[in-house]
Amino acid sequence: MIEEVAVKKEKNIPKDGDSFDIIIIGGGPAGMSAALCASRSKLKLLLIEKTLPGGEAATAYRIYNYIGFPNGILGTELSDKMETQLKDYDVFQSCETIYDISSASTTEKLVYTDLGNTYKAKAIIIATGLEPKALETEFERQFLGRGISYYAQSDWELYQGKDVAVIGGGNCACYAAEYLADIANKLYLVHRSDSLKAVNTLQDKVFNNPQIDVIWNTEITDVFGIDHVEKMKLEHIMTGQHTWVDVHGVFIYAGRKPPQDIINLEVEIDEDGYIITDEYMRTNIAGIYAAGDIRSKQIRQIATAVSDGMIAAINAIKDFTRHHGK
């Protein structure tokens, strides 16, 4: 009996000027799901991700609501598993940022990257996900990377045994607080309302963690430090009272927004900037599809992103075959 052994393939690296049948922009759950599904069609595929594989899912501490992992799974681990599975298939992959797409309404679309590369494609699946929403403050820009961050797992070793703060009250903020509380000496969760927006299970974990101190009805208004964050200035929304609190790090979770990387793509969007599609993930431009959190929809979870990616790939393949005969 011959035992079959799976051989992991090295990444196929694209070259400037290469042509592809489908280009997938975004390597999160939606993008990798689309790539996995489309790779079986034997079309020539390129997956472009500007950061680490897994997208925003890779920055999550532990994921509890994805089926198949009853005890939860680390975001990095789930992302690694997705990437490992994708290596078995013939998919070109590149770590670049897309700054423009032109000729989107024509048969051959052009994709431009920050590395000076231009790729051609018959179809494009946009699965860029979302990006952190900034507070748009001067202190935020001044101390970004020097004590202010949008990701709890960024340089976590710098905050071991230190006092840190998380700004926000949603699911992501509470996940970050739970993660950092195991590392830091003290964790302040600063929220501008008098109740958290996170699901009840997350709220219970926050309230029952002795390391977490929730500060209600409060906003961060300033940060002080020489070379690194040393203090944050808080203002109580009701009373206007100001308080300085010693912290070594401030993690901002003020929400997420659609990225602005693609500047010349005239797809239809809703009032919040999310791409509008039909149930087949088609946009208003032929050959352009959208999947995952970037799409205008009700639920944004890993499970729905994976579903979107597969639906987008299936219909991109059908449309491609209809128009190009492969």
mmCIF file of C-alpha atoms in Angstrom:
data_model
loop_
_atom_site.group_PDB
_atom_site.id
_atom_site.type_symbol
_atom_site.label_atom_id
_atom_site.label_comp_id
_atom_site.label_asym_id
_atom_site.label_seq_id
_atom_site.Cartn_x
_atom_site.Cartn_y
_atom_site.Cartn_z
ATOM 1 C CA MET A 1 0.000 0.000 0.000
ATOM 2 C CA ILE A 2 1.428 3.333 -1.009
ATOM 3 C CA GLU A 3 1.043 6.116 1.520
ATOM 4 C CA GLU A 4 0.252 9.511 0.043
ATOM 5 C CA VAL A 5 2.343 12.348 1.414
ATOM 6 C CA ALA A 6 1.275 15.979 1.006
ATOM 7 C CA VAL A 7 4.121 18.123 -0.215
ATOM 8 C CA LYS A 8 4.017 21.786 0.730
ATOM 9 C CA LYS A 9 4.784 24.050 -2.178
ATOM 10 C CA GLU A 10 6.818 27.211 -2.016
ATOM 11 C CA LYS A 11 5.029 30.464 -2.731
ATOM 12 C CA ASN A 12 4.778 31.462 -6.373
ATOM 13 C CA ILE A 13 6.122 35.016 -6.613
ATOM 14 C CA PRO A 14 4.679 37.281 -9.338
ATOM 15 C CA LYS A 15 6.741 39.573 -11.568
ATOM 16 C CA ASP A 16 6.048 43.061 -12.815
ATOM 17 C CA GLY A 17 3.808 42.921 -15.887
ATOM 18 C CA ASP A 18 2.431 39.433 -15.200
ATOM 19 C CA SER A 19 -1.093 38.657 -16.343
ATOM 20 C CA PHE A 20 -3.588 36.726 -14.243
ATOM 21 C CA ASP A 21 -7.074 35.413 -14.678
ATOM 22 C CA ILE A 22 -8.113 36.547 -11.185
ATOM 23 C CA ILE A 23 -6.381 38.829 -8.696
ATOM 24 C CA ILE A 24 -7.539 38.655 -5.087
ATOM 25 C CA ILE A 25 -6.747 41.724 -3.007
ATOM 26 C CA GLY A 26 -6.532 40.879 0.680
ATOM 27 C CA GLY A 27 -5.157 37.833 2.481
ATOM 28 C CA GLY A 28 -7.599 37.611 5.361
ATOM 29 C CA PRO A 29 -10.221 34.867 5.793
ATOM 30 C CA ALA A 30 -12.288 36.163 2.837
ATOM 31 C CA GLY A 31 -9.296 36.481 0.514
ATOM 32 C CA MET A 32 -7.783 33.115 1.408
ATOM 33 C CA SER A 33 -11.169 31.419 1.160
ATOM 34 C CA ALA A 34 -11.604 32.904 -2.321
ATOM 35 C CA ALA A 35 -8.087 31.813 -3.314
ATOM 36 C CA LEU A 36 -8.637 28.282 -2.026
ATOM 37 C CA CYS A 37 -11.908 27.927 -3.903
ATOM 38 C CA ALA A 38 -10.679 29.539 -7.143
ATOM 39 C CA SER A 39 -7.431 27.548 -7.190
ATOM 40 C CA ARG A 40 -9.345 24.396 -8.026
ATOM 41 C CA SER A 41 -10.471 25.916 -11.325
ATOM 42 C CA LYS A 42 -6.906 25.828 -12.703
ATOM 43 C CA LEU A 43 -7.086 29.542 -13.472
ATOM 44 C CA LYS A 44 -3.989 31.671 -12.896
ATOM 45 C CA LEU A 45 -4.428 33.432 -9.552
ATOM 46 C CA LEU A 46 -2.624 36.127 -7.607
ATOM 47 C CA LEU A 47 -3.298 36.850 -3.929
ATOM 48 C CA ILE A 48 -1.997 40.207 -2.673
ATOM 49 C CA GLU A 49 -1.859 41.015 1.047
ATOM 50 C CA LYS A 50 -0.215 44.184 2.356
ATOM 51 C CA THR A 51 0.599 42.832 5.822
ATOM 52 C CA LEU A 52 0.712 39.355 7.352
ATOM 53 C CA PRO A 53 -1.436 36.496 6.047
ATOM 54 C CA GLY A 54 -4.688 36.330 7.950
ATOM 55 C CA GLY A 55 -5.386 40.042 7.799
ATOM 56 C CA GLU A 56 -7.104 41.432 10.860
ATOM 57 C CA ALA A 57 -7.862 37.918 12.109
ATOM 58 C CA ALA A 58 -4.125 37.486 12.711
ATOM 59 C CA THR A 59 -4.186 40.406 15.152
ATOM 60 C CA ALA A 60 -6.950 38.908 17.300
ATOM 61 C CA TYR A 61 -5.855 37.366 20.569
ATOM 62 C CA ARG A 62 -8.213 34.413 20.765
ATOM 63 C CA ILE A 63 -11.189 33.641 18.522
ATOM 64 C CA TYR A 64 -14.104 31.859 20.199
ATOM 65 C CA ASN A 65 -16.917 32.099 17.655
ATOM 66 C CA TYR A 66 -15.459 30.147 14.709
ATOM 67 C CA ILE A 67 -16.933 26.666 14.391
ATOM 68 C CA GLY A 68 -14.590 23.714 14.902
ATOM 69 C CA PHE A 69 -12.598 25.214 17.768
ATOM 70 C CA PRO A 70 -14.673 24.676 20.939
ATOM 71 C CA ASN A 71 -11.946 26.090 23.186
ATOM 72 C CA GLY A 72 -11.174 28.993 20.880
ATOM 73 C CA ILE A 73 -8.057 29.477 18.795
ATOM 74 C CA LEU A 74 -5.373 32.137 18.693
ATOM 75 C CA GLY A 75 -5.796 34.528 15.781
ATOM 76 C CA THR A 76 -2.221 33.889 14.657
ATOM 77 C CA GLU A 77 -2.733 30.135 14.799
ATOM 78 C CA LEU A 78 -5.912 30.219 12.727
ATOM 79 C CA SER A 79 -4.206 32.465 10.176
ATOM 80 C CA ASP A 80 -1.206 30.118 9.988
ATOM 81 C CA LYS A 81 -3.509 27.148 9.389
ATOM 82 C CA MET A 82 -5.268 28.995 6.567
ATOM 83 C CA GLU A 83 -1.973 29.976 4.962
ATOM 84 C CA THR A 84 -0.577 26.447 5.305
ATOM 85 C CA GLN A 85 -3.619 24.975 3.598
ATOM 86 C CA LEU A 86 -3.329 27.465 0.746
ATOM 87 C CA LYS A 87 0.302 26.451 0.097
ATOM 88 C CA ASP A 88 -0.914 23.153 -1.345
ATOM 89 C CA TYR A 89 -2.374 24.995 -4.329
ATOM 90 C CA ASP A 90 -0.958 26.906 -7.286
ATOM 91 C CA VAL A 91 -1.588 30.458 -6.149
ATOM 92 C CA PHE A 92 0.831 33.332 -6.736
ATOM 93 C CA GLN A 93 1.251 35.400 -3.573
ATOM 94 C CA SER A 94 2.766 38.808 -2.916
ATOM 95 C CA CYS A 95 3.123 41.184 0.041
ATOM 96 C CA GLU A 96 2.362 44.616 -1.430
ATOM 97 C CA THR A 97 -0.054 47.495 -1.072
ATOM 98 C CA ILE A 98 -2.483 48.235 -3.891
ATOM 99 C CA TYR A 99 -2.665 51.970 -4.493
ATOM 100 C CA ASP A 100 -4.698 52.020 -7.692
ATOM 101 C CA ILE A 101 -6.750 49.978 -10.141
ATOM 102 C CA SER A 102 -7.367 51.369 -13.603
ATOM 103 C CA SER A 103 -9.327 50.221 -16.641
ATOM 104 C CA ALA A 104 -11.648 48.529 -14.159
ATOM 105 C CA SER A 105 -14.562 48.570 -16.569
ATOM 106 C CA THR A 106 -12.586 46.995 -19.418
ATOM 107 C CA THR A 107 -11.777 43.325 -20.040
ATOM 108 C CA GLU A 108 -8.161 43.695 -18.884
ATOM 109 C CA LYS A 109 -7.827 45.502 -15.564
ATOM 110 C CA LEU A 110 -4.543 46.984 -14.317
ATOM 111 C CA VAL A 111 -3.452 46.762 -10.689
ATOM 112 C CA TYR A 112 -0.659 49.031 -9.425
ATOM 113 C CA THR A 113 1.309 48.422 -6.211
ATOM 114 C CA ASP A 114 3.575 50.433 -3.927
ATOM 115 C CA LEU A 115 6.569 48.352 -5.059
ATOM 116 C CA GLY A 116 6.237 49.695 -8.586
ATOM 117 C CA ASN A 117 4.668 46.547 -9.995
ATOM 118 C CA THR A 118 1.782 46.449 -12.441
ATOM 119 C CA TYR A 119 -0.333 43.330 -12.797
ATOM 120 C CA LYS A 120 -3.068 42.551 -15.328
ATOM 121 C CA ALA A 121 -6.253 40.656 -14.563
ATOM 122 C CA LYS A 122 -9.513 39.643 -16.171
ATOM 123 C CA ALA A 123 -11.294 39.674 -12.788
ATOM 124 C CA ILE A 124 -10.613 41.121 -9.338
ATOM 125 C CA ILE A 125 -11.952 40.082 -5.931
ATOM 126 C CA ILE A 126 -11.619 42.834 -3.329
ATOM 127 C CA ALA A 127 -11.264 41.369 0.160
ATOM 128 C CA THR A 128 -9.214 44.059 1.863
ATOM 129 C CA GLY A 129 -11.125 43.953 5.139
ATOM 130 C CA LEU A 130 -11.190 47.036 7.336
ATOM 131 C CA GLU A 131 -8.576 49.188 9.022
ATOM 132 C CA PRO A 132 -8.501 50.729 12.518
ATOM 133 C CA LYS A 133 -10.323 54.012 12.937
ATOM 134 C CA ALA A 134 -7.992 56.671 14.312
ATOM 135 C CA LEU A 135 -8.983 59.256 16.904
ATOM 136 C CA GLU A 136 -7.418 61.860 14.593
ATOM 137 C CA THR A 137 -5.501 63.616 17.389
ATOM 138 C CA GLU A 138 -2.076 65.202 17.410
ATOM 139 C CA PHE A 139 -0.846 63.111 20.348
ATOM 140 C CA GLU A 140 -1.938 59.979 18.499
ATOM 141 C CA ARG A 141 0.227 60.851 15.505
ATOM 142 C CA GLN A 142 3.117 61.932 17.724
ATOM 143 C CA PHE A 143 3.287 58.735 19.792
ATOM 144 C CA LEU A 144 2.219 56.162 17.204
ATOM 145 C CA GLY A 145 4.713 53.330 17.522
ATOM 146 C CA ARG A 146 6.066 54.823 20.736
ATOM 147 C CA GLY A 147 3.386 53.665 23.135
ATOM 148 C CA ILE A 148 0.262 54.152 21.010
ATOM 149 C CA SER A 149 -0.903 51.233 18.905
ATOM 150 C CA TYR A 150 -4.014 49.848 17.211
ATOM 151 C CA TYR A 151 -3.122 46.196 17.835
ATOM 152 C CA ALA A 152 -2.841 44.552 21.260
ATOM 153 C CA GLN A 153 -0.355 41.962 20.022
ATOM 154 C CA SER A 154 2.026 44.581 18.649
ATOM 155 C CA ASP A 155 5.286 44.540 20.643
ATOM 156 C CA TRP A 156 3.477 42.974 23.603
ATOM 157 C CA GLU A 157 6.764 42.161 25.334
ATOM 158 C CA LEU A 158 7.333 45.894 25.911
ATOM 159 C CA TYR A 159 4.308 46.004 28.211
ATOM 160 C CA GLN A 160 4.939 43.051 30.492
ATOM 161 C CA GLY A 161 4.389 44.156 34.067
ATOM 162 C CA LYS A 162 3.473 47.702 32.980
ATOM 163 C CA ASP A 163 0.247 49.698 33.279
ATOM 164 C CA VAL A 164 -1.564 50.085 29.941
ATOM 165 C CA ALA A 165 -4.898 51.334 28.624
ATOM 166 C CA VAL A 166 -7.356 50.189 25.981
ATOM 167 C CA ILE A 167 -9.638 52.835 24.465
ATOM 168 C CA GLY A 168 -13.047 51.516 23.401
ATOM 169 C CA GLY A 169 -15.931 49.336 24.508
ATOM 170 C CA GLY A 170 -16.753 46.981 21.655
ATOM 171 C CA ASN A 171 -15.827 43.361 21.020
ATOM 172 C CA CYS A 172 -12.342 44.142 19.731
ATOM 173 C CA ALA A 173 -11.585 46.419 22.679
ATOM 174 C CA CYS A 174 -12.682 43.773 25.167
ATOM 175 C CA TYR A 175 -10.689 41.045 23.405
ATOM 176 C CA ALA A 176 -7.646 43.326 23.579
ATOM 177 C CA ALA A 177 -8.257 44.077 27.248
ATOM 178 C CA GLU A 178 -8.541 40.376 28.060
ATOM 179 C CA TYR A 179 -5.285 39.639 26.248
ATOM 180 C CA LEU A 180 -3.292 42.539 27.687
ATOM 181 C CA ALA A 181 -4.552 41.951 31.232
ATOM 182 C CA ASP A 182 -2.569 38.692 31.281
ATOM 183 C CA ILE A 183 0.584 40.581 30.352
ATOM 184 C CA ALA A 184 0.320 43.981 32.002
ATOM 185 C CA ASN A 185 0.397 44.960 35.655
ATOM 186 C CA LYS A 186 -2.813 46.962 35.361
ATOM 187 C CA LEU A 187 -5.248 47.433 32.493
ATOM 188 C CA TYR A 188 -7.508 50.481 32.166
ATOM 189 C CA LEU A 189 -10.452 50.088 29.792
ATOM 190 C CA VAL A 190 -11.535 53.643 28.920
ATOM 191 C CA HIS A 191 -15.007 53.946 27.408
ATOM 192 C CA ARG A 192 -16.956 57.083 26.534
ATOM 193 C CA SER A 193 -20.306 55.501 27.435
ATOM 194 C CA ASP A 194 -21.760 53.981 30.618
ATOM 195 C CA SER A 195 -22.090 50.476 29.142
ATOM 196 C CA LEU A 196 -19.981 48.215 26.944
ATOM 197 C CA LYS A 197 -21.053 47.307 23.410
ATOM 198 C CA ALA A 198 -19.353 43.902 23.497
ATOM 199 C CA VAL A 199 -21.297 40.637 23.649
ATOM 200 C CA ASN A 200 -22.279 39.482 27.129
ATOM 201 C CA THR A 201 -19.665 36.732 27.377
ATOM 202 C CA LEU A 202 -16.892 39.245 26.728
ATOM 203 C CA GLN A 203 -18.367 41.718 29.172
ATOM 204 C CA ASP A 204 -18.407 39.056 31.872
ATOM 205 C CA LYS A 205 -14.721 38.318 31.290
ATOM 206 C CA VAL A 206 -13.859 41.992 31.572
ATOM 207 C CA PHE A 207 -15.920 42.607 34.708
ATOM 208 C CA ASN A 208 -14.619 39.466 36.432
ATOM 209 C CA ASN A 209 -10.958 40.175 35.721
ATOM 210 C CA PRO A 210 -9.317 41.838 38.741
ATOM 211 C CA GLN A 211 -6.573 43.264 36.518
ATOM 212 C CA ILE A 212 -9.047 45.338 34.490
ATOM 213 C CA ASP A 213 -10.345 48.691 35.717
ATOM 214 C CA VAL A 214 -13.188 50.045 33.572
ATOM 215 C CA ILE A 215 -13.372 53.852 33.413
ATOM 216 C CA TRP A 216 -16.841 54.956 32.278
ATOM 217 C CA ASN A 217 -18.045 58.093 30.462
ATOM 218 C CA THR A 218 -14.488 59.154 29.740
ATOM 219 C CA GLU A 219 -12.381 60.144 26.747
ATOM 220 C CA ILE A 220 -8.627 60.344 26.280
ATOM 221 C CA THR A 221 -7.628 63.913 25.393
ATOM 222 C CA ASP A 222 -3.843 63.955 25.575
ATOM 223 C CA VAL A 223 -0.713 61.903 26.146
ATOM 224 C CA PHE A 224 2.555 62.901 27.772
ATOM 225 C CA GLY A 225 5.999 61.354 27.443
ATOM 226 C CA ILE A 226 9.595 62.078 26.513
ATOM 227 C CA ASP A 227 10.501 59.292 24.094
ATOM 228 C CA HIS A 228 7.594 57.017 24.947
ATOM 229 C CA VAL A 229 4.109 57.253 26.429
ATOM 230 C CA GLU A 230 4.265 57.901 30.179
ATOM 231 C CA LYS A 231 0.844 59.360 31.046
ATOM 232 C CA MET A 232 -2.578 59.801 29.490
ATOM 233 C CA LYS A 233 -4.976 62.651 30.161
ATOM 234 C CA LEU A 234 -8.608 61.682 30.639
ATOM 235 C CA GLU A 235 -11.712 63.862 30.597
ATOM 236 C CA HIS A 236 -14.995 62.823 32.175
ATOM 237 C CA ILE A 237 -17.756 63.561 29.668
ATOM 238 C CA MET A 238 -20.343 64.492 32.309
ATOM 239 C CA THR A 239 -18.280 66.647 34.657
ATOM 240 C CA GLY A 240 -15.447 67.835 32.422
ATOM 241 C CA GLN A 241 -12.968 66.812 35.123
ATOM 242 C CA HIS A 242 -9.436 66.022 33.924
ATOM 243 C CA THR A 243 -7.234 63.288 35.330
ATOM 244 C CA TRP A 244 -3.683 62.224 34.477
ATOM 245 C CA VAL A 245 -3.064 58.457 34.698
ATOM 246 C CA ASP A 246 0.354 56.765 34.508
ATOM 247 C CA VAL A 247 0.443 54.258 31.624
ATOM 248 C CA HIS A 248 3.169 52.828 29.436
ATOM 249 C CA GLY A 249 0.963 51.984 26.460
ATOM 250 C CA VAL A 250 -2.348 53.082 24.927
ATOM 251 C CA PHE A 251 -4.187 50.750 22.551
ATOM 252 C CA ILE A 252 -6.889 52.421 20.481
ATOM 253 C CA TYR A 253 -9.966 50.408 19.504
ATOM 254 C CA ALA A 254 -12.318 53.163 18.368
ATOM 255 C CA GLY A 255 -13.874 51.105 15.594
ATOM 256 C CA ARG A 256 -12.952 50.112 12.048
ATOM 257 C CA LYS A 257 -13.470 51.677 8.643
ATOM 258 C CA PRO A 258 -13.085 50.719 4.959
ATOM 259 C CA PRO A 259 -9.496 51.274 3.779
ATOM 260 C CA GLN A 260 -8.674 54.052 1.343
ATOM 261 C CA ASP A 261 -5.889 52.235 -0.552
ATOM 262 C CA ILE A 262 -7.779 51.842 -3.819
ATOM 263 C CA ILE A 263 -8.349 55.362 -5.044
ATOM 264 C CA ASN A 264 -9.508 55.080 -8.633
ATOM 265 C CA LEU A 265 -12.042 52.278 -8.528
ATOM 266 C CA GLU A 266 -15.564 53.503 -9.183
ATOM 267 C CA VAL A 267 -17.482 50.711 -7.495
ATOM 268 C CA GLU A 268 -20.747 51.621 -5.851
ATOM 269 C CA ILE A 269 -20.438 52.128 -2.088
ATOM 270 C CA ASP A 270 -22.893 52.860 0.704
ATOM 271 C CA GLU A 271 -22.887 56.000 2.859
ATOM 272 C CA ASP A 272 -20.222 54.529 5.163
ATOM 273 C CA GLY A 273 -17.844 53.562 2.373
ATOM 274 C CA TYR A 274 -18.577 49.825 2.203
ATOM 275 C CA ILE A 275 -18.752 48.215 -1.238
ATOM 276 C CA ILE A 276 -22.249 47.299 -2.392
ATOM 277 C CA THR A 277 -22.658 43.875 -4.010
ATOM 278 C CA ASP A 278 -25.454 41.540 -4.953
ATOM 279 C CA GLU A 279 -25.871 38.119 -3.340
ATOM 280 C CA TYR A 280 -23.285 36.726 -5.765
ATOM 281 C CA MET A 281 -20.645 39.224 -4.540
ATOM 282 C CA ARG A 282 -20.729 41.084 -7.864
ATOM 283 C CA THR A 283 -20.270 44.853 -7.764
ATOM 284 C CA ASN A 284 -21.688 47.310 -10.298
ATOM 285 C CA ILE A 285 -18.568 46.825 -12.458
ATOM 286 C CA ALA A 286 -18.323 43.617 -14.485
ATOM 287 C CA GLY A 287 -15.435 41.454 -13.345
ATOM 288 C CA ILE A 288 -15.097 43.191 -9.959
ATOM 289 C CA TYR A 289 -16.261 41.357 -6.833
ATOM 290 C CA ALA A 290 -16.118 42.138 -3.118
ATOM 291 C CA ALA A 291 -16.050 39.806 -0.137
ATOM 292 C CA GLY A 292 -15.676 39.982 3.619
ATOM 293 C CA ASP A 293 -15.785 42.992 5.919
ATOM 294 C CA ILE A 294 -15.286 45.498 3.089
ATOM 295 C CA ARG A 295 -18.706 44.536 1.725
ATOM 296 C CA SER A 296 -21.875 46.363 2.759
ATOM 297 C CA LYS A 297 -23.702 43.827 4.938
ATOM 298 C CA GLN A 298 -25.167 43.169 8.373
ATOM 299 C CA ILE A 299 -22.720 40.715 9.994
ATOM 300 C CA ARG A 300 -18.926 40.980 9.933
ATOM 301 C CA GLN A 301 -17.380 37.830 11.362
ATOM 302 C CA ILE A 302 -14.741 35.351 10.206
ATOM 303 C CA ALA A 303 -17.444 32.835 9.317
ATOM 304 C CA THR A 304 -19.278 35.289 7.050
ATOM 305 C CA ALA A 305 -15.988 36.430 5.481
ATOM 306 C CA VAL A 306 -15.094 32.830 4.582
ATOM 307 C CA SER A 307 -18.556 32.379 3.075
ATOM 308 C CA ASP A 308 -18.294 35.617 1.087
ATOM 309 C CA GLY A 309 -14.900 34.594 -0.278
ATOM 310 C CA MET A 310 -16.146 31.259 -1.543
ATOM 311 C CA ILE A 311 -19.259 32.792 -3.127
ATOM 312 C CA ALA A 312 -17.170 35.488 -4.829
ATOM 313 C CA ALA A 313 -14.724 32.914 -6.210
ATOM 314 C CA ILE A 314 -17.446 30.590 -7.503
ATOM 315 C CA ASN A 315 -19.191 33.390 -9.364
ATOM 316 C CA ALA A 316 -15.950 34.910 -10.624
ATOM 317 C CA ILE A 317 -15.094 31.510 -12.122
ATOM 318 C CA LYS A 318 -18.549 31.147 -13.678
ATOM 319 C CA ASP A 319 -18.394 34.637 -15.179
ATOM 320 C CA PHE A 320 -14.835 34.107 -16.380
ATOM 321 C CA THR A 321 -15.736 30.832 -18.087
ATOM 322 C CA ARG A 322 -18.768 32.422 -19.722
ATOM 323 C CA HIS A 323 -16.769 35.322 -21.162
ATOM 324 C CA HIS A 324 -13.369 33.762 -21.816
ATOM 325 C CA GLY A 325 -14.219 30.141 -22.494
ATOM 326 C CA LYS A 326 -11.779 28.437 -20.110
#
